[in-house]
Short mmCIF file of C-alpha atoms in Angstrom, two decimals:
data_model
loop_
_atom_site.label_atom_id
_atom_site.label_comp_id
_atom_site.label_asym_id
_atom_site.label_seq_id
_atom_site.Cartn_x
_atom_site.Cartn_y
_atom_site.Cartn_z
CA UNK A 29 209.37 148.14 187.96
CA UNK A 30 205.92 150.43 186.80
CA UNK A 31 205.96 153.64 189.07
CA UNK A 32 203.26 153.88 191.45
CA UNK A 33 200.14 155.77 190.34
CA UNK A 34 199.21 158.28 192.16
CA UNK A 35 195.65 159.63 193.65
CA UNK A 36 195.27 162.21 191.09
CA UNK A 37 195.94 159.26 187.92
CA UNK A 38 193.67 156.97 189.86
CA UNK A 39 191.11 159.47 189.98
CA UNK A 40 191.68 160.61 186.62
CA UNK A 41 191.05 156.71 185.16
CA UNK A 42 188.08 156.23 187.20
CA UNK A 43 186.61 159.63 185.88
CA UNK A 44 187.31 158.10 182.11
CA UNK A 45 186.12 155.05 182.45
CA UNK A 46 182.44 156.85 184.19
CA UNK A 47 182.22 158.44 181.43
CA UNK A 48 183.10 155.78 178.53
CA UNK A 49 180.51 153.83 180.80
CA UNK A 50 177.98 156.39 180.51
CA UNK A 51 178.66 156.78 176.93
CA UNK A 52 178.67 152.83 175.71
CA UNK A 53 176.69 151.36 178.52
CA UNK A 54 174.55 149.81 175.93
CA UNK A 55 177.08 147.86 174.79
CA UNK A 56 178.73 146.53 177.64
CA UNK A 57 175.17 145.33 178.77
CA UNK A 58 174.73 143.74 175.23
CA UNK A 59 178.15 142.00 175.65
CA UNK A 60 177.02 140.72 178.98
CA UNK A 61 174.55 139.57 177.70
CA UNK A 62 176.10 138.02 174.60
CA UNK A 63 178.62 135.97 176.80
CA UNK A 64 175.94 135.12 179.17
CA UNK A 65 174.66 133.15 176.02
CA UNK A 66 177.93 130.96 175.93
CA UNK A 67 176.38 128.66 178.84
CA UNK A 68 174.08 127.51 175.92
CA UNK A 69 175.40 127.90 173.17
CA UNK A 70 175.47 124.26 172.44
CA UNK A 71 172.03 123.74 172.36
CA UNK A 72 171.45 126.62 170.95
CA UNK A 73 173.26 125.86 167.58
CA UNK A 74 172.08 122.04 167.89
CA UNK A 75 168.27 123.83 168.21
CA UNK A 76 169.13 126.10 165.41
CA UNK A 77 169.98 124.28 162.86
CA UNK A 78 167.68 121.21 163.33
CA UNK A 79 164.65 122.62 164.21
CA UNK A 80 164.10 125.10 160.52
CA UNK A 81 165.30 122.17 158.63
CA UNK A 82 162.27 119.72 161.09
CA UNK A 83 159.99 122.42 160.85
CA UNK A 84 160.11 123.50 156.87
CA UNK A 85 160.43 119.54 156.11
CA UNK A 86 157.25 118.58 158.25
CA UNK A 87 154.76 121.19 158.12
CA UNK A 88 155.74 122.58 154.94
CA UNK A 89 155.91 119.45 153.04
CA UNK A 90 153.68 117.10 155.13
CA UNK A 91 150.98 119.51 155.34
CA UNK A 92 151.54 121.31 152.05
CA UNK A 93 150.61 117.94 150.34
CA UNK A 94 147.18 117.94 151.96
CA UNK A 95 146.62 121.52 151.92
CA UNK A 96 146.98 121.13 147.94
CA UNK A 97 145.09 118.12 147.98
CA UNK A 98 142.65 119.80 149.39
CA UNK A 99 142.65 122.89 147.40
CA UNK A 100 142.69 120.67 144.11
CA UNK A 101 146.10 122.04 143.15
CA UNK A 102 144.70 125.80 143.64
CA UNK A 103 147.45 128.04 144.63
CA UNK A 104 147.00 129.61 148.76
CA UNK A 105 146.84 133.23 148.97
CA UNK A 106 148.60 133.97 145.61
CA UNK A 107 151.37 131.60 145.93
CA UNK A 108 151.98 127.55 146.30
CA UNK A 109 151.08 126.55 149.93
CA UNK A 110 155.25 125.72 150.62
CA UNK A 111 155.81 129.43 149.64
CA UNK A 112 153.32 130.85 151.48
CA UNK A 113 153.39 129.28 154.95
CA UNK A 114 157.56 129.67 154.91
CA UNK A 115 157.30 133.42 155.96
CA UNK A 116 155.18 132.37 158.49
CA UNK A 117 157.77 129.30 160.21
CA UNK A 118 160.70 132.56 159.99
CA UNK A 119 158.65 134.84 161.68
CA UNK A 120 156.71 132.76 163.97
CA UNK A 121 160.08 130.90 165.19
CA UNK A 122 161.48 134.75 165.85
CA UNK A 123 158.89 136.01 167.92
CA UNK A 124 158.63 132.29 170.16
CA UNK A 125 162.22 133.13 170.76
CA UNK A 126 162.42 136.86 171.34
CA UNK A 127 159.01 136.34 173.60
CA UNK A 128 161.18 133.78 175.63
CA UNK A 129 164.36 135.64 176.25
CA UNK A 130 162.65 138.63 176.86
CA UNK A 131 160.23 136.95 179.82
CA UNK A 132 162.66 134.72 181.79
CA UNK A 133 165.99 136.51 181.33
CA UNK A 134 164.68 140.03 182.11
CA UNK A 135 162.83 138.90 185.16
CA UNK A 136 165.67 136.75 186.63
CA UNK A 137 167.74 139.48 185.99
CA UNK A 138 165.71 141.36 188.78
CA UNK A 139 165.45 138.19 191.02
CA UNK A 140 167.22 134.95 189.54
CA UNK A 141 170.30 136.22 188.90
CA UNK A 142 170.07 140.18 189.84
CA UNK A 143 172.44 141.49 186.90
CA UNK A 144 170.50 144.50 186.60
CA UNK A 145 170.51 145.48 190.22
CA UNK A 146 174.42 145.53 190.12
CA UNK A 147 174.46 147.04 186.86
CA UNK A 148 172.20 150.42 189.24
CA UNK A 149 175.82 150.47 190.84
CA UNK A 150 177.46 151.39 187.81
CA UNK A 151 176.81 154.58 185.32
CA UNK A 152 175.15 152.11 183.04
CA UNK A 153 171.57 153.60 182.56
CA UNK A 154 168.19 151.89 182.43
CA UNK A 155 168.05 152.75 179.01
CA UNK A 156 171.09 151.47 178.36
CA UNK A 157 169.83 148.55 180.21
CA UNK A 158 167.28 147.77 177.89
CA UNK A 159 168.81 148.28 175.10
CA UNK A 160 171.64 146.17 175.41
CA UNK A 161 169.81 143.20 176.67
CA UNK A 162 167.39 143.51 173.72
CA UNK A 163 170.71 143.85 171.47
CA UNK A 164 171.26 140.62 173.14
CA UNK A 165 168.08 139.29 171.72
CA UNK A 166 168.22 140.42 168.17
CA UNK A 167 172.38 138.56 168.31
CA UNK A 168 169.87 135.17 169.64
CA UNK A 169 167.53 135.27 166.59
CA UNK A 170 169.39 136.21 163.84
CA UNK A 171 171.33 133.15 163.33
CA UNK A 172 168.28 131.63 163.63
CA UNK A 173 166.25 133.19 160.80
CA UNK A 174 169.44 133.18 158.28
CA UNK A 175 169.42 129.19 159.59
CA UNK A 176 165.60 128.90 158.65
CA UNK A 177 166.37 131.16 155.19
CA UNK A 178 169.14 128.29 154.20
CA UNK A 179 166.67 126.00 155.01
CA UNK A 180 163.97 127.39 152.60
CA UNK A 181 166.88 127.20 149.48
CA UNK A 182 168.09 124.22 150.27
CA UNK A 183 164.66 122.35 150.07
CA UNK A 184 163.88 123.95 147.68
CA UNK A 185 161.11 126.21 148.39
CA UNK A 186 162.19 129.55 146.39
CA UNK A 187 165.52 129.99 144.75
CA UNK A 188 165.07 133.79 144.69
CA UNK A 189 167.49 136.10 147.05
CA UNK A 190 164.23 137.83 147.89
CA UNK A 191 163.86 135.35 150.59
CA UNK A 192 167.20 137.49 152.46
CA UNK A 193 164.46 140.43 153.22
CA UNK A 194 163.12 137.83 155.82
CA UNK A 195 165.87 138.18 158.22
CA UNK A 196 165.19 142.31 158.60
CA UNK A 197 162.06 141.45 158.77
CA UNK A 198 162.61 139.20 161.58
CA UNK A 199 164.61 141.34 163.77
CA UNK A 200 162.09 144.09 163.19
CA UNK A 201 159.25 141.36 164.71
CA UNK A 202 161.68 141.01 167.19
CA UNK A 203 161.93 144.40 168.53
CA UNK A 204 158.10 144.66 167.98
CA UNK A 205 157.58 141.94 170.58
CA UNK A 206 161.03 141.69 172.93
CA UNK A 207 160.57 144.92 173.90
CA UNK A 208 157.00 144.59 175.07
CA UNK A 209 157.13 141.87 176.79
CA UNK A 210 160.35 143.67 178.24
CA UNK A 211 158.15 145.83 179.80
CA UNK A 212 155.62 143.29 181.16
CA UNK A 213 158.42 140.65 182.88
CA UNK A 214 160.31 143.75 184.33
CA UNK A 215 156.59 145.00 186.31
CA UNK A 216 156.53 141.18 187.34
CA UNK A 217 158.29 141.17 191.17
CA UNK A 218 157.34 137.15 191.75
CA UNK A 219 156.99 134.61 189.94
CA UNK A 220 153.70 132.93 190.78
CA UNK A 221 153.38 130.90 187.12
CA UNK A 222 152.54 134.33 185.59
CA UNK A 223 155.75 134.14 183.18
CA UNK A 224 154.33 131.00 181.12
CA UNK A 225 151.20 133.66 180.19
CA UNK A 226 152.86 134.76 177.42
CA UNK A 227 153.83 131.83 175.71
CA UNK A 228 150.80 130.09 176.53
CA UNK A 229 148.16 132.75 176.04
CA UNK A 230 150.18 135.28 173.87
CA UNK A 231 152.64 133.89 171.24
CA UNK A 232 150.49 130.35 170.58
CA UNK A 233 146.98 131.97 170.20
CA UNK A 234 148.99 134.98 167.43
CA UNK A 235 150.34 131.53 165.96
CA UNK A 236 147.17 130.62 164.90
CA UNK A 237 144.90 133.32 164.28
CA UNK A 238 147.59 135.98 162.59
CA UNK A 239 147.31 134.12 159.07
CA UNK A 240 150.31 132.17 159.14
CA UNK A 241 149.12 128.68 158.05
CA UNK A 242 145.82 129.93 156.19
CA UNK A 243 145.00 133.53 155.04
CA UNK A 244 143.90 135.57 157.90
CA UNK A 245 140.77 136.32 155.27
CA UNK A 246 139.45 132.49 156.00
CA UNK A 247 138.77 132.91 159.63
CA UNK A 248 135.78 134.55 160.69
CA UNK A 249 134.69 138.16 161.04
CA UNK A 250 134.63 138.44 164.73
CA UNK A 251 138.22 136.19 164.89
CA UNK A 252 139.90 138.42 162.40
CA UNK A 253 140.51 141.26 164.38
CA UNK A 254 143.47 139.30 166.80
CA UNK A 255 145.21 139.09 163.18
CA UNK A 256 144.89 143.27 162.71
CA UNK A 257 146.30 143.75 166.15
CA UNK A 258 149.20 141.13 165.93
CA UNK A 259 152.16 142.15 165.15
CA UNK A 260 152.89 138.72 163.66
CA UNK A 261 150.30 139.23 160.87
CA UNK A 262 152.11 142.19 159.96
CA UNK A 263 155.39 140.58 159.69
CA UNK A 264 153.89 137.78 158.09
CA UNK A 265 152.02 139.70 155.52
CA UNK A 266 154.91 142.15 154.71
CA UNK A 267 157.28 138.80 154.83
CA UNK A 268 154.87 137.15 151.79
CA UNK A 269 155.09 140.36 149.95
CA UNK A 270 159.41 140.61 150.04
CA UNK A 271 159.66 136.69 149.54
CA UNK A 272 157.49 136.27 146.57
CA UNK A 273 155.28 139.98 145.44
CA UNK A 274 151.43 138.68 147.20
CA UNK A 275 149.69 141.42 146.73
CA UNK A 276 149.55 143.98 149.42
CA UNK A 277 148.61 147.45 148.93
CA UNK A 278 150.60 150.31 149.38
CA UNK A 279 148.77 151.50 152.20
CA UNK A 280 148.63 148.30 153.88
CA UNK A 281 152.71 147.55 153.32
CA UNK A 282 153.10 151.08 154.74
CA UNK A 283 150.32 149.87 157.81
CA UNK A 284 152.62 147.01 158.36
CA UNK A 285 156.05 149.13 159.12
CA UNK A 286 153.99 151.71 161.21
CA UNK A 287 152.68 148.99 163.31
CA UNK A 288 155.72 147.20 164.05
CA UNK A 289 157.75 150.14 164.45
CA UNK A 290 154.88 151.59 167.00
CA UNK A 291 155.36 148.05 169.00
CA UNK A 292 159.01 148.52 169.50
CA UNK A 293 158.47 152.52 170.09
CA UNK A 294 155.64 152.12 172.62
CA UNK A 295 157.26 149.06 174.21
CA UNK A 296 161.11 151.19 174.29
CA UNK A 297 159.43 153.71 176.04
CA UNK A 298 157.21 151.12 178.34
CA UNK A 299 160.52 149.05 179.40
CA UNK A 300 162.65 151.69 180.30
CA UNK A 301 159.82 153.57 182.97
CA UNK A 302 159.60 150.21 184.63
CA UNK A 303 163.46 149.78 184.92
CA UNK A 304 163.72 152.81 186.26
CA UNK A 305 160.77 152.56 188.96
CA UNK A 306 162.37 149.24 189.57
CA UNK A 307 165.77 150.23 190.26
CA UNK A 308 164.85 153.70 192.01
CA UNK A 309 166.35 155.84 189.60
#
């Protein structure tokens, strides 16, 4: 038989665990999250491996045949067209799904399913908050983009290990855009059909006019500027240069980083004021 524990032990383990809270918050929110994921897992690993193997197969073959047909056997943008568009299919699958957790899960987790008002009970912060959950999102995409990496070996599209810098690429795209769009969803208190904005009039328009299936340079002058302010193109761009050396200038792989990195900064910074206005702290 334990001994009974007193007031003063109680007290004493409640203060420790405050304050191991306070200290790894982040990461209990992340694991939340994480587990959360478990309810779908099995479409999510069905989804995740067919869909790189579909996508590199169809568009990169199917189209790559006309593209070159087209081109009379001229390379695209430095490279064969398979090689160039596969940055592109990584990238552009990343930011679809990092858009999509971070719309619907943050804003039912104000009003679906409130996890983050309960989490305002505990010493988890709002910073922590966001954090964790876009931990959460970088642990959804990652298989993913090693999945879509395989896919681009296995077919046959570049032998080279170079193709492995896609996946930090990736999760840097991911940051640039989950957090964001973080922001946005948490400002959103109803949901009046507003959420499908960003997939419909965000992530597909960047799809198609941030050079992923023909160099940005092709569209026209007064369409090229959506490319220079999406952070796609700048994944994509910096992606072509780590898979196979296109030429990008120093200045302009350096551009790349900044902007990225000044996504996820400005969209940190954006997520956790609304979490806190939201949950009155």
């Amino acid at each position: 038989m334990q001994p009974a524990t007193s007031d003063a032990e109680r007290v004493a383990i409640g203060i420790a665990a405050a304050r191991r809270t306070r200290r790894l918050g982040w990461w209990y929110v992340a694991e939340q999250r994480i587990r959360a994921m478990r309810s779908y897992v099995g479409t999510w690993i069905g989804l995740g491996l067919a869909s790189p193997f579909l996508y590199v197969a169809g568009l990169g073959f199917g189209l790559a045949i006309v593209v070159n047909d087209a081109q009379g056997g001229q390379d695209v943008g430095g490279a064969d067209f398979l090689l160039f568009l596969a940055p592109a299919l990584v990238l552009g699958s990343a930011m679809q799904t990092a858009a999509q957790e971070s719309t619907y899960g943050v804003f039912g987790g104000f009003r679906w399913v409130p996890i983050f008002l309960a989490m305002r009970s505990s010493p988890v912060s709002p910073a922590q908050m966001v954090v964790g959950y876009t931990i959460g999102t970088l642990v959804r995409v990652m298989p993913a983009a090693v999945v879509y990496v395989a896919a681009i070996w296995i077919l046959g599209v570049t032998g080279s290990s170079r193709a492995l810098w896609l996946v930090p690429i990736a999760l840097l795209l991911v940051l640039a855009v989950a957090l964001p769009v973080t922001a946005w969803a948490a400002h959103q208190e109803h949901d009046r059909g507003q959420l499908n904005v960003i997939d419909r009039f965000v992530t597909l328009p960047l799809m198609l006019f941030s050079g992923t299936y023909f160099p940005l340079e092709t569209l026209p002058i007064a369409l090229q500027w959506i490319g220079w302010i999406s952070p796609l193109w700048h994944a994509v761009d910096l992606g072509r240069w780590a898979l196979y050396g296109a030429e990008v200038p120093a200045w302009l792989l350096a551009t790349h980083v900044a902007v990225l990195v000044g996504f996820a900064t400005v969209g940190l910074l954006a997520a956790v004021r609304v979490f806190r206005r939201r949950l009155d702290l």
